[in-house]
PDB file of C-alpha atoms in Angstrom:
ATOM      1  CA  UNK A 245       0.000   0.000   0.000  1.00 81.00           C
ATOM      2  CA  UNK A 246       1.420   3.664  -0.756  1.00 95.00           C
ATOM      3  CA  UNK A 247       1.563   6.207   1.423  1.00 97.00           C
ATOM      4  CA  UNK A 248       2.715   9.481   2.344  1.00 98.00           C
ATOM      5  CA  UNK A 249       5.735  10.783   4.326  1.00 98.00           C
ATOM      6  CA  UNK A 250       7.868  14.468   4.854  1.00 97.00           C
ATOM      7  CA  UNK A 251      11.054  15.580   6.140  1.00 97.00           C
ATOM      8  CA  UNK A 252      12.002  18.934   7.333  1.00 98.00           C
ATOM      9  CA  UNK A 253      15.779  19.907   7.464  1.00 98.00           C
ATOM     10  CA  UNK A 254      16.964  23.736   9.147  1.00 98.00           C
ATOM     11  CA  UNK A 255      19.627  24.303   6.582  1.00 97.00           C
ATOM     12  CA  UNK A 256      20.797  27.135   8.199  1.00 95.00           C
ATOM     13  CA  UNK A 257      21.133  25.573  11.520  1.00 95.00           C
ATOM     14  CA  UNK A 258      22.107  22.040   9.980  1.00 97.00           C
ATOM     15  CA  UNK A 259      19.476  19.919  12.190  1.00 97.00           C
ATOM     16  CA  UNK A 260      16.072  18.450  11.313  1.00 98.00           C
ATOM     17  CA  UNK A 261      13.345  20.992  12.328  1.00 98.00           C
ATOM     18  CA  UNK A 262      11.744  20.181  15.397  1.00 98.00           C
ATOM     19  CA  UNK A 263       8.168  21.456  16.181  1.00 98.00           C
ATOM     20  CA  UNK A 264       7.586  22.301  12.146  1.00 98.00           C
ATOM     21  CA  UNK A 265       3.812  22.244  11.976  1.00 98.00           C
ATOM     22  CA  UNK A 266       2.365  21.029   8.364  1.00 98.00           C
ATOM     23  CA  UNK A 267      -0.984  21.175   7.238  1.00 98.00           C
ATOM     24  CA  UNK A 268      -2.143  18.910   4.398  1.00 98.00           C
ATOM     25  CA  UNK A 269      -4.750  19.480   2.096  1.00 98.00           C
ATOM     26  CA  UNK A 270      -6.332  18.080  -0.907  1.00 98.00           C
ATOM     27  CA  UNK A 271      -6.408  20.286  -4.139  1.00 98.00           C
ATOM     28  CA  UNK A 272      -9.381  20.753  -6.689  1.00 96.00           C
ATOM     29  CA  UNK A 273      -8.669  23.760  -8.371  1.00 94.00           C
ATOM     30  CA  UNK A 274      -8.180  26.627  -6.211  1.00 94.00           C
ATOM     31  CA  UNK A 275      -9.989  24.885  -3.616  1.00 98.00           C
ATOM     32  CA  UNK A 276      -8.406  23.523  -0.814  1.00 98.00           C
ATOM     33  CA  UNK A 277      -9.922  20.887   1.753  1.00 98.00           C
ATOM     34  CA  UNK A 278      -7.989  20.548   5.248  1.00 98.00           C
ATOM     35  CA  UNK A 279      -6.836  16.287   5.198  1.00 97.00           C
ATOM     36  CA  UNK A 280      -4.546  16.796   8.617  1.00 96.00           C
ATOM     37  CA  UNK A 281      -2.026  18.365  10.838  1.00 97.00           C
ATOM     38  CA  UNK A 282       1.354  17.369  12.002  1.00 98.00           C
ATOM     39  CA  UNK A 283       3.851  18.795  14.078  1.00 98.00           C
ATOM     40  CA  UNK A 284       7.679  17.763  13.211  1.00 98.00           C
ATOM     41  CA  UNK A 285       9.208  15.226  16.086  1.00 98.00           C
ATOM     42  CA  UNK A 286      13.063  16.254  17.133  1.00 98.00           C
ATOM     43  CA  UNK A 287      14.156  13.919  13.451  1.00 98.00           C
ATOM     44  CA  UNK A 288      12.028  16.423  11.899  1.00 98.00           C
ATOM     45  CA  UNK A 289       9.245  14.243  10.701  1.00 97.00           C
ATOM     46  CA  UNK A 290       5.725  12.919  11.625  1.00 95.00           C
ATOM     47  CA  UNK A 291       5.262  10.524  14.049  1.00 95.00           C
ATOM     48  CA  UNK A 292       3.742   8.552  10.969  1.00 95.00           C
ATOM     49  CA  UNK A 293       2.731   9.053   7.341  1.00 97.00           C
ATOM     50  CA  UNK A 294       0.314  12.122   6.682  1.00 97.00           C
ATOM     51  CA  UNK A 295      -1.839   9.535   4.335  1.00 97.00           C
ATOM     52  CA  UNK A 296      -2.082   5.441   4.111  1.00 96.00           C
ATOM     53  CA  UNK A 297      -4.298   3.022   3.569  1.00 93.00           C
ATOM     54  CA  UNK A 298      -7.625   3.847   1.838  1.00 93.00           C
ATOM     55  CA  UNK A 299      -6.760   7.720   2.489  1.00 95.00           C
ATOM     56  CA  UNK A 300      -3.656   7.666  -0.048  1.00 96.00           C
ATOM     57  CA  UNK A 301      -5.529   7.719  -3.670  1.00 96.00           C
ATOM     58  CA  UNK A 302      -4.312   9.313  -6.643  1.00 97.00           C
ATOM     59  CA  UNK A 303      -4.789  13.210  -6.749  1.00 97.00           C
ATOM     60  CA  UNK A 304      -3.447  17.042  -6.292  1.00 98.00           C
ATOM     61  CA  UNK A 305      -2.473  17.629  -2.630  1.00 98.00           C
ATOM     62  CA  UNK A 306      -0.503  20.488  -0.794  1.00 98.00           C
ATOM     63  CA  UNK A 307       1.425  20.729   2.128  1.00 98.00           C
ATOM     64  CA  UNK A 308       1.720  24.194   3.754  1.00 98.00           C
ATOM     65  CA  UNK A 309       4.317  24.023   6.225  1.00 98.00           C
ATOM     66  CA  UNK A 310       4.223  27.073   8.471  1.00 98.00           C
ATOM     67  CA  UNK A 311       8.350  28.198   8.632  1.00 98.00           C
ATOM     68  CA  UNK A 312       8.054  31.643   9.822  1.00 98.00           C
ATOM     69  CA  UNK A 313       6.407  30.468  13.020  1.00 98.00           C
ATOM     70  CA  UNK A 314       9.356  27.610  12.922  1.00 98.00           C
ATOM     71  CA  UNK A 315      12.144  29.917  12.569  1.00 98.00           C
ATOM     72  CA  UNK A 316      11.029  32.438  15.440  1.00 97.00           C
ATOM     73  CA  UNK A 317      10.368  29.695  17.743  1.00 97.00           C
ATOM     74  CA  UNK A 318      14.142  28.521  17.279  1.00 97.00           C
ATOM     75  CA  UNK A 319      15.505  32.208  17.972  1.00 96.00           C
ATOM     76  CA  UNK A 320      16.043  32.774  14.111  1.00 96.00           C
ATOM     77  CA  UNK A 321      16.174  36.712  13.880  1.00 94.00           C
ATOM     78  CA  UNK A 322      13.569  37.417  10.791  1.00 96.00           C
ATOM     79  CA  UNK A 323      12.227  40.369   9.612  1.00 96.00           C
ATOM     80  CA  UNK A 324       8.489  41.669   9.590  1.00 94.00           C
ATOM     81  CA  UNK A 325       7.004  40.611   7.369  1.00 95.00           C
ATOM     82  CA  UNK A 326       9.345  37.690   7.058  1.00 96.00           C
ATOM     83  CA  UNK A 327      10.335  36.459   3.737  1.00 97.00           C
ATOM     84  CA  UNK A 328       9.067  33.106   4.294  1.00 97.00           C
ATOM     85  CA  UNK A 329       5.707  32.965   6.472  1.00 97.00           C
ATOM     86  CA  UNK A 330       4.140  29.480   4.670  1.00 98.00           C
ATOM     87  CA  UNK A 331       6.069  27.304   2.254  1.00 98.00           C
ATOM     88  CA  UNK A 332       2.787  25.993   0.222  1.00 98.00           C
ATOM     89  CA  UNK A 333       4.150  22.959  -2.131  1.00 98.00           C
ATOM     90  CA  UNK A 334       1.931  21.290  -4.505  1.00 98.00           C
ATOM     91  CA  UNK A 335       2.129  17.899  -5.780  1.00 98.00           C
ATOM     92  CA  UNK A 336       0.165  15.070  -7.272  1.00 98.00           C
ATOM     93  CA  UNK A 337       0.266  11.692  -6.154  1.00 97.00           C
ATOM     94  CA  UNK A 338      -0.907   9.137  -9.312  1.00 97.00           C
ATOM     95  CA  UNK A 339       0.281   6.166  -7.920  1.00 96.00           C
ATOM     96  CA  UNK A 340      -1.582   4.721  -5.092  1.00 95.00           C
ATOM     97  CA  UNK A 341       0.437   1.760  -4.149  1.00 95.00           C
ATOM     98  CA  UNK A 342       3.755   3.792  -4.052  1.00 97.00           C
ATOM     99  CA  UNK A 343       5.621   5.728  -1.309  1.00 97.00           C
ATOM    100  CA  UNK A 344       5.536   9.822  -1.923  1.00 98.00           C
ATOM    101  CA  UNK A 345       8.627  11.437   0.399  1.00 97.00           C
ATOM    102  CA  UNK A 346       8.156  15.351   0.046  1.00 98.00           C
ATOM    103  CA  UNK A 347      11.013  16.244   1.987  1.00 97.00           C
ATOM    104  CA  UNK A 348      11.869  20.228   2.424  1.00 98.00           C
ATOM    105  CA  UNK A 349      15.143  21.950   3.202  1.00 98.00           C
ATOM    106  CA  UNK A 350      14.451  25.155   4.694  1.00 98.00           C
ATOM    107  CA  UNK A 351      16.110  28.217   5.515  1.00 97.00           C
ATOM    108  CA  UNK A 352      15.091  32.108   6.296  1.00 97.00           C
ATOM    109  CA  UNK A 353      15.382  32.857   2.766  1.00 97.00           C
ATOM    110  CA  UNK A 354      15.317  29.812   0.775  1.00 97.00           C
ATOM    111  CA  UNK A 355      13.894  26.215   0.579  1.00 98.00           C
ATOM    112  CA  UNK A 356      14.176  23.127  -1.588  1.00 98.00           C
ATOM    113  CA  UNK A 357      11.988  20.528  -2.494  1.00 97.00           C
ATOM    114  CA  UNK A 358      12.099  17.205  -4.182  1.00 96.00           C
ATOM    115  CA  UNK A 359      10.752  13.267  -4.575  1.00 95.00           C
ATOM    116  CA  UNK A 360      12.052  11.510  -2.031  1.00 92.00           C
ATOM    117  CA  UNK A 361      12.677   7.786  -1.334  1.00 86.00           C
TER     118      UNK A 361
END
């Protein structure tokens, strides 16, 4: 069965980020329905994957992880506005029996993204 994992990495500070929350929703259009909430452990992950079992099927999802309120909770000294408030990433998931890693390096002015393993 597929399923759905992410991975936060502080660049800048060179550690997983600890106490990232995520928000995951499904896409149709512009629309966007709430699926679930995480909040990063100290490897900078869930506790589990954000979708298995008969909730993983094939679609457009986003995850909105919430890095301004991230990088002030670690001490990170960010302006106001800060240049990253909510990294939004959008993906698709066709396959439902695979394994979809949307890991994200973060920093205050940057982030990466890619498909996992």
């Amino acid at each position: 069965m597929g399923r759905l994992t992410t991975h936060v990495l502080d660049t800048a500070s060179g550690r997983p980020a600890a106490g990232l929350a995520i928000t995951l929703y499904s896409a149709d259009g512009d629309a966007l329905t709430e699926i679930g909430r995480v909040i990063t452990n100290d490897d900078g992950r869930g506790d589990g994957p954000l979708l298995e079992g008969d909730a993983f099927r094939p679609g457009v999802y986003e995850l909105h992880f919430a890095a301004g309120d991230y990088l002030r909770s670690v001490g990170t000294d960010l302006p106001e506005p800060a240049f990253l408030e909510v990294v939004p990433i959008r993906f698709g998931i066709a396959d439902a029996d695979a394994h979809y890693h949307v890991p994200l390096l973060i920093s205050p002015y940057g982030y990466s993204t890619y498909r996992g393993s």
